[in-house]
PDB file of C-alpha atoms in Angstrom:
ATOM      1  CA  MET A   1     306.356 147.440 173.292  1.00 35.00           C
ATOM      2  CA  THR A   2     308.167 150.636 174.363  1.00 58.00           C
ATOM      3  CA  ASP A   3     309.920 150.558 177.738  1.00 73.00           C
ATOM      4  CA  ASP A   4     308.281 152.548 180.526  1.00 74.00           C
ATOM      5  CA  PHE A   5     311.345 154.416 181.795  1.00 82.00           C
ATOM      6  CA  SER A   6     309.297 156.276 184.422  1.00 78.00           C
ATOM      7  CA  LYS A   7     309.252 153.144 186.578  1.00 81.00           C
ATOM      8  CA  TYR A   8     312.852 153.889 187.570  1.00 84.00           C
ATOM      9  CA  ASN A   9     312.315 157.382 188.972  1.00 87.00           C
ATOM     10  CA  THR A  10     308.631 158.085 189.444  1.00 88.00           C
ATOM     11  CA  GLU A  11     307.724 161.033 191.673  1.00 90.00           C
ATOM     12  CA  GLY A  12     308.168 160.199 195.353  1.00 88.00           C
ATOM     13  CA  THR A  13     310.760 157.459 194.879  1.00 91.00           C
ATOM     14  CA  LEU A  14     314.100 157.793 196.643  1.00 90.00           C
ATOM     15  CA  LEU A  15     315.912 158.005 193.312  1.00 92.00           C
ATOM     16  CA  ARG A  16     313.710 160.866 192.126  1.00 94.00           C
ATOM     17  CA  LYS A  17     314.226 162.732 195.399  1.00 95.00           C
ATOM     18  CA  MET A  18     317.975 162.309 194.922  1.00 94.00           C
ATOM     19  CA  GLN A  19     317.758 163.581 191.363  1.00 96.00           C
ATOM     20  CA  MET A  20     315.868 166.683 192.485  1.00 97.00           C
ATOM     21  CA  ARG A  21     318.477 167.391 195.176  1.00 97.00           C
ATOM     22  CA  LEU A  22     321.187 167.054 192.530  1.00 97.00           C
ATOM     23  CA  LEU A  23     319.254 169.420 190.277  1.00 98.00           C
ATOM     24  CA  ASP A  24     319.195 171.969 193.107  1.00 98.00           C
ATOM     25  CA  ILE A  25     322.988 171.677 193.419  1.00 98.00           C
ATOM     26  CA  MET A  26     323.374 172.173 189.676  1.00 98.00           C
ATOM     27  CA  VAL A  27     321.213 175.303 189.751  1.00 98.00           C
ATOM     28  CA  GLU A  28     323.542 176.832 192.367  1.00 98.00           C
ATOM     29  CA  ILE A  29     326.657 175.901 190.382  1.00 98.00           C
ATOM     30  CA  ASP A  30     325.148 177.487 187.277  1.00 98.00           C
ATOM     31  CA  LYS A  31     324.386 180.706 189.192  1.00 98.00           C
ATOM     32  CA  VAL A  32     327.993 181.014 190.393  1.00 98.00           C
ATOM     33  CA  CYS A  33     329.392 180.294 186.933  1.00 98.00           C
ATOM     34  CA  ARG A  34     327.156 182.682 185.017  1.00 98.00           C
ATOM     35  CA  ARG A  35     327.651 185.443 187.573  1.00 98.00           C
ATOM     36  CA  ASN A  36     331.438 185.165 187.287  1.00 98.00           C
ATOM     37  CA  ASN A  37     331.818 184.320 183.584  1.00 98.00           C
ATOM     38  CA  ILE A  38     333.077 180.812 184.339  1.00 98.00           C
ATOM     39  CA  HIS A  39     332.568 178.448 181.423  1.00 98.00           C
ATOM     40  CA  TYR A  40     331.276 174.937 182.061  1.00 98.00           C
ATOM     41  CA  TRP A  41     329.148 172.437 180.174  1.00 98.00           C
ATOM     42  CA  ILE A  42     327.041 169.460 181.204  1.00 98.00           C
ATOM     43  CA  ASP A  43     328.867 166.280 180.294  1.00 97.00           C
ATOM     44  CA  PHE A  44     328.752 162.477 180.032  1.00 93.00           C
ATOM     45  CA  GLY A  45     325.453 160.946 181.201  1.00 94.00           C
ATOM     46  CA  THR A  46     324.027 164.340 182.096  1.00 97.00           C
ATOM     47  CA  LEU A  47     324.387 165.601 178.528  1.00 98.00           C
ATOM     48  CA  LEU A  48     323.194 162.258 177.199  1.00 97.00           C
ATOM     49  CA  GLY A  49     320.150 162.460 179.459  1.00 97.00           C
ATOM     50  CA  ALA A  50     319.385 166.005 178.307  1.00 98.00           C
ATOM     51  CA  VAL A  51     319.443 164.971 174.637  1.00 97.00           C
ATOM     52  CA  ARG A  52     317.809 161.542 174.895  1.00 96.00           C
ATOM     53  CA  HIS A  53     315.423 161.998 177.844  1.00 95.00           C
ATOM     54  CA  GLY A  54     315.091 165.749 178.383  1.00 96.00           C
ATOM     55  CA  GLY A  55     316.685 165.393 181.823  1.00 97.00           C
ATOM     56  CA  PHE A  56     318.150 162.639 183.955  1.00 97.00           C
ATOM     57  CA  ILE A  57     318.715 159.252 182.445  1.00 95.00           C
ATOM     58  CA  PRO A  58     315.882 157.631 184.431  1.00 94.00           C
ATOM     59  CA  TRP A  59     318.163 155.275 186.400  1.00 94.00           C
ATOM     60  CA  ASP A  60     321.025 157.777 186.898  1.00 92.00           C
ATOM     61  CA  ASP A  61     321.984 159.150 190.312  1.00 91.00           C
ATOM     62  CA  ASP A  62     324.668 161.752 189.662  1.00 90.00           C
ATOM     63  CA  LEU A  63     325.387 164.827 187.554  1.00 96.00           C
ATOM     64  CA  ASP A  64     328.489 165.548 185.478  1.00 96.00           C
ATOM     65  CA  ILE A  65     329.914 168.846 184.278  1.00 98.00           C
ATOM     66  CA  ALA A  66     333.207 169.775 182.621  1.00 97.00           C
ATOM     67  CA  MET A  67     335.381 172.892 182.761  1.00 97.00           C
ATOM     68  CA  MET A  68     338.630 173.932 181.162  1.00 97.00           C
ATOM     69  CA  THR A  69     341.346 173.927 183.833  1.00 95.00           C
ATOM     70  CA  GLU A  70     341.600 177.722 183.857  1.00 97.00           C
ATOM     71  CA  ASP A  71     337.847 177.967 184.489  1.00 98.00           C
ATOM     72  CA  PHE A  72     337.996 175.348 187.234  1.00 97.00           C
ATOM     73  CA  ASN A  73     340.832 177.245 188.930  1.00 97.00           C
ATOM     74  CA  LYS A  74     338.650 180.340 188.921  1.00 98.00           C
ATOM     75  CA  PHE A  75     335.669 178.334 190.192  1.00 98.00           C
ATOM     76  CA  LYS A  76     337.844 176.882 192.963  1.00 97.00           C
ATOM     77  CA  GLU A  77     338.620 180.388 194.204  1.00 97.00           C
ATOM     78  CA  ILE A  78     335.103 181.812 193.953  1.00 98.00           C
ATOM     79  CA  ALA A  79     332.742 178.907 194.687  1.00 97.00           C
ATOM     80  CA  PRO A  80     333.560 178.457 198.399  1.00 96.00           C
ATOM     81  CA  LYS A  81     332.558 182.083 198.945  1.00 97.00           C
ATOM     82  CA  GLU A  82     329.430 182.103 196.783  1.00 98.00           C
ATOM     83  CA  LEU A  83     327.915 178.625 197.031  1.00 98.00           C
ATOM     84  CA  PRO A  84     325.282 178.311 199.773  1.00 97.00           C
ATOM     85  CA  PRO A  85     326.552 176.862 203.089  1.00 97.00           C
ATOM     86  CA  THR A  86     324.721 173.600 202.385  1.00 97.00           C
ATOM     87  CA  LEU A  87     327.182 172.902 199.554  1.00 98.00           C
ATOM     88  CA  PHE A  88     330.896 172.089 199.672  1.00 96.00           C
ATOM     89  CA  LEU A  89     333.467 172.181 196.876  1.00 97.00           C
ATOM     90  CA  GLN A  90     335.485 169.014 197.431  1.00 96.00           C
ATOM     91  CA  THR A  91     339.077 169.040 196.218  1.00 95.00           C
ATOM     92  CA  LYS A  92     342.284 167.595 197.605  1.00 91.00           C
ATOM     93  CA  GLU A  93     342.972 171.026 199.120  1.00 94.00           C
ATOM     94  CA  SER A  94     339.579 171.524 200.764  1.00 95.00           C
ATOM     95  CA  ASP A  95     339.233 167.918 201.978  1.00 93.00           C
ATOM     96  CA  PRO A  96     342.746 166.439 202.439  1.00 91.00           C
ATOM     97  CA  SER A  97     341.585 162.856 203.004  1.00 89.00           C
ATOM     98  CA  TYR A  98     339.806 162.918 199.646  1.00 89.00           C
ATOM     99  CA  ASP A  99     341.969 161.316 196.961  1.00 79.00           C
ATOM    100  CA  MET A 100     339.615 160.393 194.127  1.00 79.00           C
ATOM    101  CA  LEU A 101     340.196 161.476 190.545  1.00 76.00           C
ATOM    102  CA  VAL A 102     337.342 163.942 190.149  1.00 89.00           C
ATOM    103  CA  ASN A 103     336.532 167.131 192.072  1.00 94.00           C
ATOM    104  CA  LYS A 104     332.955 167.462 193.288  1.00 96.00           C
ATOM    105  CA  VAL A 105     330.377 169.831 194.706  1.00 98.00           C
ATOM    106  CA  ARG A 106     328.892 167.910 197.643  1.00 97.00           C
ATOM    107  CA  ASP A 107     325.629 168.320 199.500  1.00 96.00           C
ATOM    108  CA  ARG A 108     326.304 168.629 203.232  1.00 96.00           C
ATOM    109  CA  ASN A 109     322.780 167.498 204.166  1.00 95.00           C
ATOM    110  CA  SER A 110     323.000 163.971 202.792  1.00 94.00           C
ATOM    111  CA  PHE A 111     325.075 160.818 203.070  1.00 91.00           C
ATOM    112  CA  PHE A 112     325.656 158.917 199.849  1.00 86.00           C
ATOM    113  CA  VAL A 113     327.558 155.641 199.647  1.00 82.00           C
ATOM    114  CA  THR A 114     328.773 154.216 196.325  1.00 79.00           C
ATOM    115  CA  GLN A 115     330.890 151.174 195.566  1.00 73.00           C
ATOM    116  CA  HIS A 116     333.978 153.396 195.347  1.00 73.00           C
ATOM    117  CA  GLU A 117     333.874 154.895 198.850  1.00 74.00           C
ATOM    118  CA  ASP A 118     336.829 154.442 201.198  1.00 74.00           C
ATOM    119  CA  PHE A 119     335.624 154.249 204.787  1.00 76.00           C
ATOM    120  CA  THR A 120     339.165 154.376 206.143  1.00 77.00           C
ATOM    121  CA  LYS A 121     339.043 158.090 205.221  1.00 82.00           C
ATOM    122  CA  ASP A 122     336.682 160.691 206.660  1.00 84.00           C
ATOM    123  CA  TYR A 123     336.093 162.849 203.580  1.00 88.00           C
ATOM    124  CA  GLN A 124     332.644 164.363 202.928  1.00 88.00           C
ATOM    125  CA  LYS A 125     330.281 161.762 201.432  1.00 90.00           C
ATOM    126  CA  GLY A 126     327.145 163.680 200.474  1.00 92.00           C
ATOM    127  CA  LEU A 127     325.325 163.636 197.130  1.00 94.00           C
ATOM    128  CA  PHE A 128     327.515 165.228 194.483  1.00 94.00           C
ATOM    129  CA  VAL A 129     327.988 166.844 191.096  1.00 97.00           C
ATOM    130  CA  ASP A 130     331.228 165.714 189.426  1.00 96.00           C
ATOM    131  CA  ILE A 131     333.488 168.345 187.843  1.00 97.00           C
ATOM    132  CA  PHE A 132     335.852 167.053 185.138  1.00 95.00           C
ATOM    133  CA  GLU A 133     338.857 169.158 184.156  1.00 94.00           C
ATOM    134  CA  VAL A 134     339.470 169.540 180.425  1.00 95.00           C
ATOM    135  CA  LYS A 135     342.745 170.571 178.789  1.00 93.00           C
ATOM    136  CA  PRO A 136     344.021 171.315 175.267  1.00 92.00           C
ATOM    137  CA  TYR A 137     345.261 168.150 173.556  1.00 90.00           C
ATOM    138  CA  PRO A 138     347.670 167.719 170.643  1.00 87.00           C
ATOM    139  CA  SER A 139     346.562 165.926 167.497  1.00 85.00           C
ATOM    140  CA  VAL A 140     348.271 162.530 167.777  1.00 84.00           C
ATOM    141  CA  PRO A 141     347.336 159.035 166.587  1.00 83.00           C
ATOM    142  CA  LYS A 142     344.352 157.744 168.539  1.00 80.00           C
ATOM    143  CA  LYS A 143     346.016 154.465 169.535  1.00 84.00           C
ATOM    144  CA  LEU A 144     349.038 156.286 170.975  1.00 85.00           C
ATOM    145  CA  GLN A 145     346.838 158.669 172.943  1.00 83.00           C
ATOM    146  CA  LYS A 146     344.600 155.895 174.296  1.00 81.00           C
ATOM    147  CA  GLY A 147     347.625 153.812 175.293  1.00 84.00           C
ATOM    148  CA  ILE A 148     349.292 156.623 177.236  1.00 85.00           C
ATOM    149  CA  LEU A 149     346.111 157.689 179.001  1.00 82.00           C
ATOM    150  CA  ARG A 150     345.163 154.097 179.864  1.00 82.00           C
ATOM    151  CA  TRP A 151     348.468 153.660 181.659  1.00 83.00           C
ATOM    152  CA  TYR A 152     348.179 157.005 183.475  1.00 81.00           C
ATOM    153  CA  LYS A 153     344.804 155.937 184.842  1.00 77.00           C
ATOM    154  CA  LYS A 154     346.048 152.445 185.750  1.00 79.00           C
ATOM    155  CA  ILE A 155     349.031 153.830 187.664  1.00 80.00           C
ATOM    156  CA  HIS A 156     346.985 156.434 189.509  1.00 72.00           C
ATOM    157  CA  PHE A 157     344.355 153.856 190.450  1.00 70.00           C
ATOM    158  CA  PHE A 158     347.049 151.485 191.728  1.00 68.00           C
ATOM    159  CA  TYR A 159     348.401 154.091 194.165  1.00 71.00           C
ATOM    160  CA  SER A 160     345.004 155.444 195.253  1.00 64.00           C
ATOM    161  CA  VAL A 161     343.551 152.069 196.293  1.00 61.00           C
ATOM    162  CA  LYS A 162     344.967 149.762 198.954  1.00 62.00           C
ATOM    163  CA  GLN A 163     346.466 146.756 197.168  1.00 62.00           C
ATOM    164  CA  ASP A 164     346.691 143.113 198.226  1.00 67.00           C
ATOM    165  CA  ILE A 165     350.145 141.664 198.867  1.00 72.00           C
ATOM    166  CA  SER A 166     351.086 139.678 195.785  1.00 75.00           C
ATOM    167  CA  LEU A 167     354.031 139.186 193.448  1.00 76.00           C
ATOM    168  CA  LYS A 168     352.192 141.064 190.689  1.00 75.00           C
ATOM    169  CA  ASN A 169     351.545 144.080 192.921  1.00 75.00           C
ATOM    170  CA  HIS A 170     355.107 144.010 194.247  1.00 73.00           C
ATOM    171  CA  LEU A 171     356.441 144.170 190.689  1.00 83.00           C
ATOM    172  CA  ALA A 172     354.013 146.982 189.883  1.00 78.00           C
ATOM    173  CA  THR A 173     355.317 148.932 192.900  1.00 80.00           C
ATOM    174  CA  LEU A 174     358.834 148.621 191.491  1.00 81.00           C
ATOM    175  CA  CYS A 175     357.973 149.338 187.844  1.00 85.00           C
ATOM    176  CA  PHE A 176     355.242 151.984 187.968  1.00 83.00           C
ATOM    177  CA  PRO A 177     357.430 154.901 189.179  1.00 86.00           C
ATOM    178  CA  PHE A 178     359.767 154.339 186.205  1.00 85.00           C
ATOM    179  CA  MET A 179     356.811 153.987 183.818  1.00 85.00           C
ATOM    180  CA  LYS A 180     355.330 157.231 185.143  1.00 85.00           C
ATOM    181  CA  VAL A 181     358.582 159.093 184.377  1.00 88.00           C
ATOM    182  CA  VAL A 182     358.595 157.701 180.833  1.00 88.00           C
ATOM    183  CA  LEU A 183     354.938 158.616 180.329  1.00 85.00           C
ATOM    184  CA  ASP A 184     355.538 162.146 181.624  1.00 86.00           C
ATOM    185  CA  VAL A 185     358.422 162.618 179.189  1.00 89.00           C
ATOM    186  CA  VAL A 186     356.432 161.301 176.209  1.00 87.00           C
ATOM    187  CA  TRP A 187     353.357 163.346 177.133  1.00 82.00           C
ATOM    188  CA  GLY A 188     355.507 166.448 177.635  1.00 84.00           C
ATOM    189  CA  VAL A 189     357.011 166.076 174.155  1.00 87.00           C
ATOM    190  CA  LEU A 190     353.550 165.623 172.626  1.00 85.00           C
ATOM    191  CA  GLN A 191     352.443 168.884 174.270  1.00 83.00           C
ATOM    192  CA  LEU A 192     354.912 170.715 172.005  1.00 84.00           C
ATOM    193  CA  LEU A 193     352.686 169.857 169.031  1.00 85.00           C
ATOM    194  CA  PRO A 194     349.832 172.200 168.013  1.00 84.00           C
ATOM    195  CA  LYS A 195     346.939 171.703 170.424  1.00 87.00           C
ATOM    196  CA  ASN A 196     343.669 171.939 168.490  1.00 87.00           C
ATOM    197  CA  ARG A 197     341.714 169.307 170.404  1.00 91.00           C
ATOM    198  CA  LEU A 198     340.324 168.973 173.929  1.00 94.00           C
ATOM    199  CA  GLY A 199     340.472 166.085 176.396  1.00 91.00           C
ATOM    200  CA  TYR A 200     340.053 165.305 180.081  1.00 88.00           C
ATOM    201  CA  GLU A 201     342.843 165.782 182.609  1.00 82.00           C
ATOM    202  CA  LYS A 202     345.178 162.874 181.892  1.00 75.00           C
ATOM    203  CA  ARG A 203     344.720 161.067 185.222  1.00 71.00           C
ATOM    204  CA  PHE A 204     341.054 160.683 184.366  1.00 73.00           C
ATOM    205  CA  ASN A 205     340.177 160.109 180.766  1.00 75.00           C
ATOM    206  CA  PRO A 206     337.948 157.010 180.943  1.00 61.00           C
ATOM    207  CA  TYR A 207     337.666 156.633 177.184  1.00 70.00           C
ATOM    208  CA  GLY A 208     341.180 157.817 176.316  1.00 76.00           C
ATOM    209  CA  ASN A 209     339.733 160.154 173.708  1.00 81.00           C
ATOM    210  CA  SER A 210     339.809 163.771 172.631  1.00 88.00           C
ATOM    211  CA  TYR A 211     337.665 165.848 170.305  1.00 90.00           C
ATOM    212  CA  PRO A 212     337.937 169.019 168.193  1.00 94.00           C
ATOM    213  CA  LYS A 213     337.423 172.280 170.050  1.00 95.00           C
ATOM    214  CA  ASP A 214     334.446 173.195 167.882  1.00 95.00           C
ATOM    215  CA  PHE A 215     332.481 170.254 169.330  1.00 97.00           C
ATOM    216  CA  VAL A 216     332.393 172.309 172.558  1.00 97.00           C
ATOM    217  CA  PHE A 217     332.848 176.000 171.832  1.00 97.00           C
ATOM    218  CA  PRO A 218     331.016 178.283 171.658  1.00 97.00           C
ATOM    219  CA  LEU A 219     328.871 176.894 174.465  1.00 98.00           C
ATOM    220  CA  LYS A 220     325.116 177.067 174.098  1.00 97.00           C
ATOM    221  CA  ASP A 221     322.105 176.735 176.388  1.00 98.00           C
ATOM    222  CA  ILE A 222     320.527 173.321 176.777  1.00 98.00           C
ATOM    223  CA  VAL A 223     317.402 172.340 178.713  1.00 98.00           C
ATOM    224  CA  PHE A 224     317.702 169.708 181.432  1.00 98.00           C
ATOM    225  CA  GLU A 225     314.722 168.879 183.668  1.00 97.00           C
ATOM    226  CA  GLY A 226     313.099 172.165 182.664  1.00 97.00           C
ATOM    227  CA  LYS A 227     316.169 174.185 183.723  1.00 98.00           C
ATOM    228  CA  THR A 228     318.585 175.893 181.348  1.00 98.00           C
ATOM    229  CA  PHE A 229     322.250 175.032 181.700  1.00 98.00           C
ATOM    230  CA  LEU A 230     325.293 175.319 179.426  1.00 98.00           C
ATOM    231  CA  GLY A 231     326.079 172.565 176.946  1.00 98.00           C
ATOM    232  CA  PRO A 232     328.574 171.976 174.135  1.00 98.00           C
ATOM    233  CA  ALA A 233     328.154 173.635 170.745  1.00 98.00           C
ATOM    234  CA  ASP A 234     327.482 170.337 168.950  1.00 97.00           C
ATOM    235  CA  PRO A 235     325.972 167.774 171.360  1.00 97.00           C
ATOM    236  CA  ASP A 236     325.466 165.216 168.579  1.00 97.00           C
ATOM    237  CA  ARG A 237     329.110 165.029 167.492  1.00 96.00           C
ATOM    238  CA  TYR A 238     330.268 165.373 171.094  1.00 95.00           C
ATOM    239  CA  LEU A 239     328.154 162.468 172.359  1.00 96.00           C
ATOM    240  CA  THR A 240     328.985 160.349 169.319  1.00 94.00           C
ATOM    241  CA  SER A 241     332.707 160.779 170.033  1.00 89.00           C
ATOM    242  CA  ILE A 242     332.142 159.340 173.526  1.00 88.00           C
ATOM    243  CA  TYR A 243     329.358 156.779 173.154  1.00 90.00           C
ATOM    244  CA  GLY A 244     328.902 156.052 169.464  1.00 91.00           C
ATOM    245  CA  ASP A 245     325.162 155.425 168.908  1.00 94.00           C
ATOM    246  CA  TYR A 246     324.120 157.308 172.026  1.00 94.00           C
ATOM    247  CA  MET A 247     320.395 157.255 171.207  1.00 94.00           C
ATOM    248  CA  LYS A 248     320.337 153.474 171.614  1.00 93.00           C
ATOM    249  CA  VAL A 249     319.029 152.679 175.097  1.00 90.00           C
ATOM    250  CA  PRO A 250     321.101 150.047 176.948  1.00 89.00           C
ATOM    251  CA  PRO A 251     319.521 146.704 177.862  1.00 88.00           C
ATOM    252  CA  LYS A 252     317.820 146.417 181.258  1.00 87.00           C
ATOM    253  CA  GLU A 253     320.754 144.620 182.890  1.00 85.00           C
ATOM    254  CA  LYS A 254     323.010 147.598 182.174  1.00 85.00           C
ATOM    255  CA  ARG A 255     320.670 150.226 183.597  1.00 86.00           C
ATOM    256  CA  VAL A 256     322.473 150.521 186.899  1.00 82.00           C
ATOM    257  CA  THR A 257     322.846 153.156 189.610  1.00 81.00           C
ATOM    258  CA  HIS A 258     325.790 153.903 191.900  1.00 77.00           C
ATOM    259  CA  ILE A 259     323.706 153.717 195.082  1.00 77.00           C
ATOM    260  CA  ILE A 260     324.624 151.417 197.942  1.00 77.00           C
ATOM    261  CA  HIS A 261     323.140 153.583 200.697  1.00 83.00           C
ATOM    262  CA  VAL A 262     321.745 157.104 200.881  1.00 84.00           C
ATOM    263  CA  GLU A 263     320.342 159.330 203.634  1.00 88.00           C
ATOM    264  CA  MET A 264     318.861 162.770 202.997  1.00 88.00           C
ATOM    265  CA  ASN A 265     317.877 165.475 205.475  1.00 86.00           C
TER     266      ASN A 265
END
C-alpha cells in the first residue's frame, strides 16, 4: 500500500499554512535575485522536495537556498532595501545577538521555535528561509576534506553553545584554539590548489562534501509548488552527491519537523 503523504500537510493544517507562508517568502527572494542578477538555487530538502514531491517534502517546515559568497554579499546589500517590510534578512551584522551558522530571511509576522533556539538571546525568531554560502573548493581526497570540515563544525558549535562545566569541556577550551590555527593553515594551503569544485562555507558543511561545478552551473528553472525558482543544472547528480538514493522515502519515524511552537499573524 502506498503511503498517503497528504496526511502530513493537508490544506488548512498548521504545517500547510506555514509552508505557504514560506513559499511567499521564497517568491519575494526570487524577485529580488532575478531583478538584480543574483544567482541562487534551491538546495537540500527544498530541492529534494521539488524533484521527489513537486514541492515541499510533506513533513518539512523550512526552505533552503544556496548562493556563491559573492552573490550573497550582493544580496546582503540589496535585499534590505528591496524585500517587503514584513521580511528581514538576518545576519550577524543585522541582528547582533544572532550567532547561528546560517543566514536567513525571516518573516516578521510569525514566531517560530525550533529545538535549536537560544532564549537567552533576543534575535528575530520568525519563520525563515535558510541561505547557505557556497565557495570554490580544491580537489582533495574526500577523507581529508571531510575530516577538516568535521572539526571546523565541531569547534564552531562548541563556542556557539553554552557548555557544561566538565573536564572534557575544559580540555576542549584549551585545545580548540590551537586546533583552529592548525586547521586554518592546512585549509589555506589547500586553497592554493586548483579549485574546480564547490562546497558550503567551511563552518557549515553538514556532509563534509563538495561537488563539481557543472552539477550546479548553469542554473536552470525548476518548479516548486507551482512556482518557478532557480535550481542546479543537474539535480540528479547534485542530490545523489548529498543523499545517495534520494528517491527512497525515509521510514515514518524519520519524517520529522523542526517545530516546537509556532504563531502566525
